[in-house]
Coordinates of C-alpha atoms in Angstrom, one line a residue:
M1 CA 49.0 159.6 86.9
G2 CA 47.9 157.9 83.7
K3 CA 51.5 158.2 82.3
V4 CA 52.9 156.6 85.4
A5 CA 50.4 153.7 85.1
V6 CA 51.3 153.2 81.5
G7 CA 54.9 153.2 82.4
I8 CA 54.4 150.6 85.1
V9 CA 52.4 148.4 82.7
M10 CA 55.2 148.7 80.1
V11 CA 57.9 147.9 82.7
C12 CA 55.9 144.9 83.9
G13 CA 55.3 143.8 80.3
V14 CA 59.0 144.0 79.6
A15 CA 59.8 142.0 82.8
V16 CA 57.3 139.3 81.8
A17 CA 58.6 139.1 78.3
A18 CA 62.2 138.8 79.7
A19 CA 61.2 136.1 82.1
A20 CA 59.4 134.2 79.3
A21 CA 62.5 134.6 77.1
V22 CA 64.7 133.1 79.9
V23 CA 62.3 130.1 80.3
V24 CA 62.3 129.5 76.5
H25 CA 66.1 129.8 76.4
R26 CA 66.4 127.3 79.2
R27 CA 64.0 124.9 77.5
M28 CA 65.8 125.3 74.2
K29 CA 69.2 124.7 76.0
K30 CA 67.8 121.7 77.8
S31 CA 66.3 120.4 74.5
A32 CA 69.7 120.9 72.7
K33 CA 71.5 119.0 75.5
W34 CA 68.9 116.1 75.2
V35 CA 69.4 116.0 71.4
K36 CA 73.2 115.9 72.0
A37 CA 72.8 113.1 74.5
M38 CA 70.6 111.1 72.0
E39 CA 73.2 111.6 69.3
I40 CA 75.9 110.2 71.6
V41 CA 73.8 107.1 72.4
K42 CA 72.9 106.5 68.8
D43 CA 76.5 106.8 67.7
F44 CA 77.5 104.3 70.4
E45 CA 74.7 101.9 69.3
I46 CA 75.9 102.0 65.7
K47 CA 79.5 101.3 66.7
C48 CA 78.4 98.3 68.7
S49 CA 76.1 96.8 66.1
T50 CA 76.5 93.1 65.4
P51 CA 74.6 92.1 62.3
I52 CA 74.8 88.4 61.4
S53 CA 77.1 89.1 58.5
R54 CA 79.7 90.7 60.9
L55 CA 79.4 87.9 63.4
R56 CA 80.1 85.4 60.7
Q57 CA 83.2 87.4 59.8
V58 CA 84.2 87.3 63.5
A59 CA 83.8 83.5 63.6
D60 CA 85.7 83.0 60.4
A61 CA 88.6 85.2 61.7
M62 CA 88.6 83.2 64.9
I63 CA 88.9 79.9 63.0
V64 CA 91.9 81.3 61.1
E65 CA 93.5 82.1 64.4
M66 CA 92.7 78.7 65.8
H67 CA 94.5 77.0 63.0
A68 CA 97.5 79.3 63.4
G69 CA 97.6 78.7 67.1
L70 CA 97.5 75.0 66.7
A71 CA 100.3 75.1 64.1
S72 CA 103.0 76.8 66.2
E73 CA 103.6 78.5 69.6
G74 CA 103.2 82.2 69.2
G75 CA 101.6 81.8 65.8
S76 CA 98.3 83.5 66.9
K77 CA 96.7 85.8 69.4
L78 CA 94.8 82.7 70.4
K79 CA 97.3 80.6 72.5
M80 CA 95.5 77.3 71.7
L81 CA 97.3 75.7 74.6
V82 CA 97.9 72.0 74.8
T83 CA 96.6 70.9 78.2
Y84 CA 98.0 67.4 78.4
V85 CA 94.5 66.2 79.2
D86 CA 94.2 63.5 76.6
S87 CA 91.4 61.6 78.2
L88 CA 88.3 62.8 80.0
P89 CA 86.5 61.3 83.1
T90 CA 84.7 57.9 82.6
G91 CA 82.5 58.1 85.7
K92 CA 84.4 55.3 87.4
E93 CA 86.6 57.6 89.5
K94 CA 86.5 56.9 93.2
G95 CA 87.9 58.4 96.4
L96 CA 88.3 61.7 98.2
F97 CA 89.7 64.6 96.2
Y98 CA 90.1 68.3 96.5
A99 CA 90.1 71.3 94.2
L100 CA 91.5 74.8 94.4
D101 CA 89.7 77.1 91.9
L102 CA 91.5 80.4 91.3
G103 CA 90.2 82.5 88.4
G104 CA 89.2 85.9 89.6
T105 CA 88.8 88.1 92.6
N106 CA 87.4 85.1 94.5
F107 CA 88.7 81.5 94.9
R108 CA 87.0 78.3 96.0
V109 CA 88.2 75.3 98.0
L110 CA 86.3 72.2 97.2
R111 CA 86.1 68.7 98.5
L112 CA 84.5 65.8 96.5
Q113 CA 83.9 62.2 97.5
L114 CA 83.5 60.1 94.4
G115 CA 81.7 56.8 94.7
G116 CA 82.9 55.0 91.5
K117 CA 80.9 53.6 88.6
G118 CA 77.2 54.3 88.9
H119 CA 77.5 56.4 92.1
G120 CA 79.0 59.7 90.9
I121 CA 79.5 62.4 93.5
I122 CA 78.3 61.2 96.9
N123 CA 79.5 64.2 98.9
Q124 CA 80.8 67.6 98.2
Q125 CA 81.5 70.8 100.2
F126 CA 83.1 74.1 99.3
V127 CA 84.1 77.4 100.7
E128 CA 84.5 80.7 98.7
V129 CA 86.9 83.4 99.7
S130 CA 87.5 86.9 98.5
I131 CA 91.0 87.9 97.6
P132 CA 92.2 91.3 99.1
P133 CA 93.0 93.7 96.2
S134 CA 96.4 94.3 97.7
L135 CA 97.4 90.7 97.0
M136 CA 96.4 91.0 93.3
T137 CA 99.3 93.3 92.4
G138 CA 102.8 93.8 93.5
D139 CA 106.3 92.3 93.1
S140 CA 106.0 88.9 94.9
S141 CA 103.4 86.1 94.6
D142 CA 104.3 84.6 98.0
A143 CA 101.7 86.7 99.8
L144 CA 99.0 85.6 97.4
F145 CA 99.8 81.9 97.6
D146 CA 100.3 82.0 101.4
F147 CA 96.8 83.6 101.8
I148 CA 95.3 80.9 99.6
V149 CA 97.0 78.0 101.3
A150 CA 96.1 79.4 104.7
K151 CA 92.4 79.2 103.7
L152 CA 92.9 75.7 102.2
A153 CA 94.5 74.5 105.5
K154 CA 91.7 76.0 107.5
F155 CA 89.1 74.2 105.4
I156 CA 90.9 70.9 105.9
A157 CA 91.4 71.4 109.6
Q158 CA 87.7 71.8 110.1
E159 CA 86.9 68.4 108.4
G160 CA 85.5 65.5 110.3
S161 CA 87.3 62.1 110.8
D162 CA 85.4 60.6 107.8
F163 CA 87.5 62.8 105.5
R164 CA 91.0 61.9 106.8
P165 CA 93.2 59.9 104.4
T166 CA 95.0 56.8 105.6
P167 CA 98.6 57.4 106.9
D168 CA 100.1 56.0 103.6
R169 CA 98.3 58.5 101.4
Q170 CA 98.6 62.2 100.6
R171 CA 95.6 64.3 99.9
E172 CA 95.4 65.1 96.2
L173 CA 94.3 68.4 94.7
G174 CA 93.2 69.5 91.3
F175 CA 94.4 73.1 90.8
T176 CA 92.2 75.3 88.6
F177 CA 94.3 78.3 87.6
S178 CA 92.4 80.4 85.1
F179 CA 95.2 82.5 83.6
P180 CA 97.3 81.9 80.5
V181 CA 99.7 79.0 81.2
V182 CA 102.0 76.9 79.0
Q183 CA 101.8 73.4 80.4
T184 CA 104.7 71.0 80.4
S185 CA 102.8 68.1 82.0
I186 CA 99.4 67.4 83.5
A187 CA 100.7 68.9 86.8
S188 CA 103.0 71.7 85.9
G189 CA 102.7 74.9 83.9
T190 CA 104.5 78.2 83.4
L191 CA 102.5 81.4 83.8
L192 CA 102.5 83.5 80.6
K193 CA 100.8 86.6 81.9
W194 CA 98.2 87.8 84.4
T195 CA 94.7 88.9 83.4
K196 CA 91.4 89.9 85.2
G197 CA 93.1 92.7 87.2
F198 CA 96.0 90.6 88.6
S199 CA 99.6 91.9 88.0
I200 CA 102.4 90.2 90.0
N201 CA 105.5 90.5 87.9
E202 CA 107.6 87.9 89.8
A203 CA 105.2 85.0 89.1
V204 CA 105.3 85.4 85.3
G205 CA 107.6 82.8 83.8
R206 CA 107.3 80.5 86.9
D207 CA 105.7 77.2 87.4
V208 CA 102.5 78.0 89.3
V209 CA 102.2 74.4 90.7
A210 CA 105.7 74.8 92.2
E211 CA 104.7 78.2 93.7
L212 CA 101.6 76.6 95.3
T213 CA 103.5 73.6 96.5
K214 CA 106.1 75.8 98.2
A215 CA 103.4 77.7 100.0
M216 CA 101.8 74.4 101.1
E217 CA 105.2 73.3 102.5
R218 CA 105.6 76.6 104.3
H219 CA 102.3 75.9 106.0
G220 CA 103.0 72.2 106.7
L221 CA 100.2 71.0 104.5
D222 CA 100.7 67.5 103.2
M223 CA 99.0 67.7 99.8
R224 CA 100.0 66.8 96.2
V225 CA 98.8 68.7 93.1
S226 CA 97.9 65.9 90.7
A227 CA 96.3 68.0 87.9
L228 CA 96.7 71.6 86.7
V229 CA 93.8 72.9 84.6
N230 CA 92.2 76.1 83.8
D231 CA 88.5 76.8 84.5
T232 CA 87.3 75.8 81.0
V233 CA 89.1 72.5 81.0
G234 CA 87.8 71.8 84.5
T235 CA 84.3 72.7 83.3
L236 CA 84.7 70.4 80.3
A237 CA 85.9 67.6 82.5
G238 CA 83.1 68.1 85.0
G239 CA 80.5 68.3 82.2
R240 CA 81.8 65.1 80.6
F241 CA 81.7 63.3 84.0
A242 CA 77.9 63.9 84.0
N243 CA 77.2 63.8 80.3
N244 CA 79.2 61.9 77.7
D245 CA 78.0 64.3 74.9
V246 CA 80.0 67.2 76.3
V247 CA 82.7 68.2 73.8
A248 CA 83.4 71.8 74.7
A249 CA 83.2 74.3 77.6
V250 CA 82.7 78.1 77.7
I251 CA 83.3 80.3 80.7
L252 CA 81.3 83.6 80.8
G253 CA 82.1 85.1 84.2
T254 CA 84.5 87.8 85.4
G255 CA 86.6 86.7 82.4
S256 CA 85.9 84.5 79.4
N257 CA 87.5 81.5 77.8
A258 CA 86.7 78.3 75.9
A259 CA 88.1 74.8 75.6
Y260 CA 87.2 71.9 73.3
V261 CA 88.2 68.4 72.3
E262 CA 90.5 68.5 69.3
R263 CA 91.9 65.6 67.2
A264 CA 95.5 65.1 68.2
S265 CA 96.5 64.7 64.5
A266 CA 95.2 68.2 63.9
I267 CA 97.7 69.8 66.2
P268 CA 100.9 70.3 64.2
K269 CA 102.8 71.9 67.1
W270 CA 102.3 68.7 69.2
H271 CA 105.5 66.7 68.8
G272 CA 104.9 64.0 71.5
P273 CA 103.4 60.6 70.9
L274 CA 99.8 60.6 69.8
P275 CA 97.6 59.8 72.8
K276 CA 95.7 56.5 72.9
S277 CA 92.4 58.4 72.8
G278 CA 93.5 60.2 69.6
E279 CA 92.3 63.4 71.2
M280 CA 93.6 66.4 73.2
I281 CA 91.8 69.1 75.1
I282 CA 92.8 72.5 73.8
N283 CA 92.6 75.6 76.0
M284 CA 91.9 78.4 73.5
E285 CA 92.5 81.4 75.7
W286 CA 90.0 83.1 73.4
G287 CA 89.8 86.2 75.5
N288 CA 92.9 87.4 73.7
F289 CA 91.3 87.2 70.3
K290 CA 91.6 90.4 68.3
S291 CA 90.2 91.2 64.9
A292 CA 89.4 94.2 62.7
H293 CA 85.8 92.7 62.6
L294 CA 85.2 93.3 66.3
P295 CA 82.9 96.3 66.7
L296 CA 84.8 98.6 69.0
S297 CA 83.8 102.1 70.2
E298 CA 86.0 104.9 71.5
Y299 CA 84.9 103.8 75.1
D300 CA 86.4 100.4 74.5
L301 CA 89.6 101.8 73.1
E302 CA 90.0 104.1 76.1
L303 CA 89.2 101.3 78.5
D304 CA 91.9 99.1 76.9
A305 CA 94.5 101.9 76.8
E306 CA 94.0 102.5 80.6
S307 CA 93.9 98.8 81.5
L308 CA 96.7 96.8 83.2
N309 CA 97.2 94.9 79.9
P310 CA 96.7 97.3 76.9
G311 CA 96.4 95.6 73.6
D312 CA 95.6 92.2 75.1
Q313 CA 92.3 90.4 75.9
I314 CA 90.4 92.6 73.5
Y315 CA 87.6 90.1 72.9
E316 CA 87.2 89.5 76.7
K317 CA 87.1 93.3 77.3
V318 CA 83.9 93.6 75.2
M319 CA 82.0 90.6 76.4
S320 CA 83.0 89.5 79.9
G321 CA 81.6 90.3 83.3
M322 CA 84.6 92.3 84.5
Y323 CA 84.2 95.0 81.8
L324 CA 80.5 95.4 80.9
G325 CA 79.8 97.7 83.8
E326 CA 82.8 99.8 83.2
I327 CA 81.8 100.3 79.5
V328 CA 78.4 101.5 80.7
R329 CA 80.0 103.8 83.2
R330 CA 82.2 105.4 80.6
V331 CA 79.3 106.1 78.3
L332 CA 77.3 107.6 81.2
S333 CA 80.3 109.7 82.2
W334 CA 80.6 111.0 78.6
L335 CA 76.9 111.9 78.5
A336 CA 77.3 113.8 81.8
Q337 CA 80.4 115.7 80.5
E338 CA 79.3 116.5 76.9
A339 CA 75.5 116.7 77.3
A340 CA 75.0 117.6 81.0
F341 CA 72.9 114.5 81.2
F342 CA 72.8 114.6 85.0
G343 CA 72.9 118.3 85.4
D344 CA 75.4 121.1 85.0
T345 CA 78.2 119.3 86.9
V346 CA 79.5 115.8 86.4
P347 CA 78.7 113.6 89.5
P348 CA 82.1 112.8 91.1
K349 CA 81.4 109.1 91.5
L350 CA 80.7 108.8 87.8
K351 CA 84.4 109.3 87.3
V352 CA 85.5 106.4 89.4
P353 CA 86.7 103.4 87.2
F354 CA 85.0 100.1 87.8
I355 CA 82.6 101.5 90.4
L356 CA 79.7 100.0 88.3
G357 CA 79.7 96.2 88.4
T358 CA 78.0 94.0 85.9
P359 CA 75.5 92.7 88.5
A360 CA 74.2 96.2 88.7
V361 CA 74.0 96.5 84.9
S362 CA 72.1 93.2 84.8
A363 CA 69.6 94.4 87.5
M364 CA 69.0 97.7 85.6
H365 CA 68.8 96.1 82.2
Q366 CA 66.2 93.6 83.6
D367 CA 64.2 96.1 85.6
T368 CA 60.5 95.5 84.7
S369 CA 58.9 98.0 87.1
P370 CA 56.8 100.7 85.5
D371 CA 58.9 103.5 86.9
L372 CA 62.2 101.6 86.6
K373 CA 62.7 101.9 90.3
M374 CA 65.7 99.5 90.3
V375 CA 67.5 101.8 87.9
A376 CA 66.8 104.8 90.1
N377 CA 68.0 103.0 93.2
H378 CA 71.2 101.9 91.6
M379 CA 72.0 105.3 90.2
K380 CA 71.5 106.8 93.7
D381 CA 73.3 104.0 95.6
I382 CA 76.3 103.7 93.3
F383 CA 76.7 107.2 91.8
E384 CA 74.8 109.3 94.4
I385 CA 72.6 110.6 91.5
S386 CA 69.1 111.0 92.7
N387 CA 67.5 113.3 90.1
T388 CA 66.9 110.9 87.3
S389 CA 63.6 111.2 85.4
L390 CA 61.8 108.2 83.9
K391 CA 63.0 109.3 80.4
M392 CA 66.6 109.4 81.6
R393 CA 66.3 105.9 83.3
K394 CA 65.0 104.5 80.0
V395 CA 68.1 105.8 78.3
I396 CA 70.3 104.1 80.9
V397 CA 68.5 100.8 80.4
H398 CA 69.1 101.2 76.6
I399 CA 72.8 101.7 77.2
C400 CA 73.0 98.6 79.3
S401 CA 71.1 96.7 76.6
I402 CA 73.5 97.9 73.9
V403 CA 76.6 96.7 75.9
A404 CA 75.1 93.4 76.9
T405 CA 73.6 92.6 73.5
R406 CA 77.0 93.2 71.8
G407 CA 78.7 91.0 74.3
A408 CA 76.3 88.1 74.1
R409 CA 76.2 88.1 70.3
L410 CA 80.0 88.2 70.1
S411 CA 80.0 85.2 72.5
A412 CA 77.7 83.4 70.2
A413 CA 80.1 84.0 67.3
G414 CA 82.9 82.4 69.4
V415 CA 80.7 79.3 70.0
L416 CA 80.1 79.2 66.3
S417 CA 83.8 79.1 65.6
I418 CA 84.2 76.1 67.8
M419 CA 81.3 74.3 66.2
K420 CA 82.7 74.9 62.7
K421 CA 86.3 73.9 63.7
M422 CA 84.8 70.6 65.1
G423 CA 82.6 70.1 62.0
R424 CA 79.5 70.3 64.1
D425 CA 77.9 73.3 62.3
T426 CA 76.1 71.0 59.9
V427 CA 73.8 68.0 60.2
K428 CA 74.1 65.0 57.9
E429 CA 70.9 63.2 56.8
G430 CA 70.0 60.6 59.3
E431 CA 72.6 61.7 61.8
K432 CA 71.4 61.9 65.5
R433 CA 74.5 63.4 67.1
R434 CA 74.1 65.8 70.0
T435 CA 76.7 68.5 70.8
V436 CA 76.7 69.6 74.4
I437 CA 78.6 72.6 75.5
A438 CA 79.2 73.0 79.3
M439 CA 78.6 76.6 80.3
D440 CA 79.9 78.1 83.5
G441 CA 80.3 81.6 85.0
G442 CA 78.1 84.1 86.9
L443 CA 77.5 86.2 83.8
Y444 CA 75.9 83.3 81.9
E445 CA 74.1 81.9 84.9
H446 CA 72.7 85.1 86.4
Y447 CA 72.3 87.6 83.6
T448 CA 69.2 86.2 82.0
E449 CA 68.9 88.7 79.1
Y450 CA 72.6 88.1 78.2
R451 CA 72.0 84.3 78.2
K452 CA 68.8 84.5 76.1
C453 CA 70.5 86.9 73.6
L454 CA 73.4 84.5 73.2
E455 CA 71.2 81.5 72.7
N456 CA 68.9 83.3 70.2
C457 CA 71.9 84.6 68.3
L458 CA 73.4 81.1 68.1
H459 CA 70.1 79.9 66.7
E460 CA 70.3 82.6 64.0
L461 CA 73.8 81.7 63.1
L462 CA 73.3 77.9 62.9
G463 CA 69.8 77.7 61.7
T464 CA 67.0 75.7 63.3
E465 CA 68.0 72.2 62.2
V466 CA 71.5 72.4 63.5
F467 CA 70.5 74.4 66.6
K468 CA 68.2 71.6 67.7
T469 CA 71.3 69.3 68.0
I470 CA 73.2 71.9 70.2
V471 CA 72.7 72.0 74.0
L472 CA 74.1 74.8 76.1
E473 CA 74.2 73.1 79.6
L474 CA 74.8 75.1 82.7
S475 CA 77.5 73.5 84.7
R476 CA 77.5 75.2 88.2
D477 CA 80.9 75.1 89.9
G478 CA 82.0 73.0 86.9
S479 CA 85.6 74.2 86.9
G480 CA 86.2 73.2 90.5
I481 CA 84.4 69.9 90.3
G482 CA 86.1 69.1 87.0
A483 CA 89.5 69.8 88.6
A484 CA 88.9 67.5 91.5
I485 CA 87.7 64.8 89.1
L486 CA 90.8 65.2 86.9
A487 CA 92.8 64.9 90.1
A488 CA 91.1 61.6 90.6
S489 CA 91.7 60.3 87.1
H490 CA 95.4 61.3 87.4
S491 CA 95.8 60.0 90.9
K492 CA 99.1 58.3 91.8
Y493 CA 97.0 55.8 93.7
L494 CA 95.0 54.6 90.7
G495 CA 94.4 50.9 90.8
S496 CA 94.4 50.7 94.6
D497 CA 91.5 49.1 96.3
D498 CA 90.5 52.5 97.9

């Protein structure tokens, strides 16, 4: 009996020891996976680092490209497109004008009533429409323009009698088209390529105003396009209408771009007569900037390789709203695959490209709740991942911060390049000049941490004395308003009593 008891005790002891060994092994395995996960995050953080010295290199490289782009067509990754806008609004514009603002997956139809000198905008109304994804790609652009014009016609059909033009006048439209275009006049331009997820081969090389006009004719809409601009030029014009100190505009939304006022004599590729103003608005198309100084990770390189436009829009792909969420998703997916961050299997929805939007990244990054409840909710709602611990959620927030911080600081480097090109990065003794940059786009407006980071970084780059002379001014709906105002300033009815 005693021997049996001893045997039972020994067997139980072995079982307990084995169970303990399994627990220890699991803990060690879990610990090893966590260490692996932290190594991946740290490596990503290092590759995304943006010390001031690197940002200055980025800005200097961009200035070199700016000069090259102004010297000749095709001389730079920066298109530095001549816009034919050689004078900006004066505030005296008067009448009823429209804008069509197409720059991403949504477009806006806008109506402005301008009251003339001292009265500004006395009435405005707009409608925003989502574009079906099926219309963003394909062989023909007719379906896209027909859809847009149908919404424009509906907007006009619902107007009251106060907004009907006299029988001898056409309605006039400013067309904000925020894709790379080579303009041949203020109201015509050839599409160079699509960006922001659009890819309609037939439209490339065609005059986009002609395509829109044909669609209006098909729908029986009597309207004339009197100004073709992109969103940054529209934002600059809208900003100048309200503030005479506005000299540049930056869009930080789905995509990103910048425009600024350049001396016409500093544009070697301009062969026409010098404008009376001595100035010309330049559309930089800075999203296409590329430099060895840009901090890129393997996730960025993979995103670019799998995109609709590999090798293009590299700058935009690391700092604009369309891509920030996708970069975060790719990092999380790699953590799940290589470090079992979310368990032994990779959650299926984590493999879906662009499922994570930048608004969700913004919400998680800015989650101030003690338990990061917003992060938990987004992980569950978007990826169907419900088993995140607080420690995991903190890592997710950190990844969002890495991506947003890099984007914001690279944006600041771009602003610095414009300031340096315009000679506004220094302050002369006794000088009281103000430099106002009109800012537009949901990323800048709604992602508070991104905006603060950009502004703080610009302060670092310029120094306190110069930074005090710089104003980043939010210009809500600036691109559409600016297009309508430019339609007014280029109206064929200028000089009439109306």
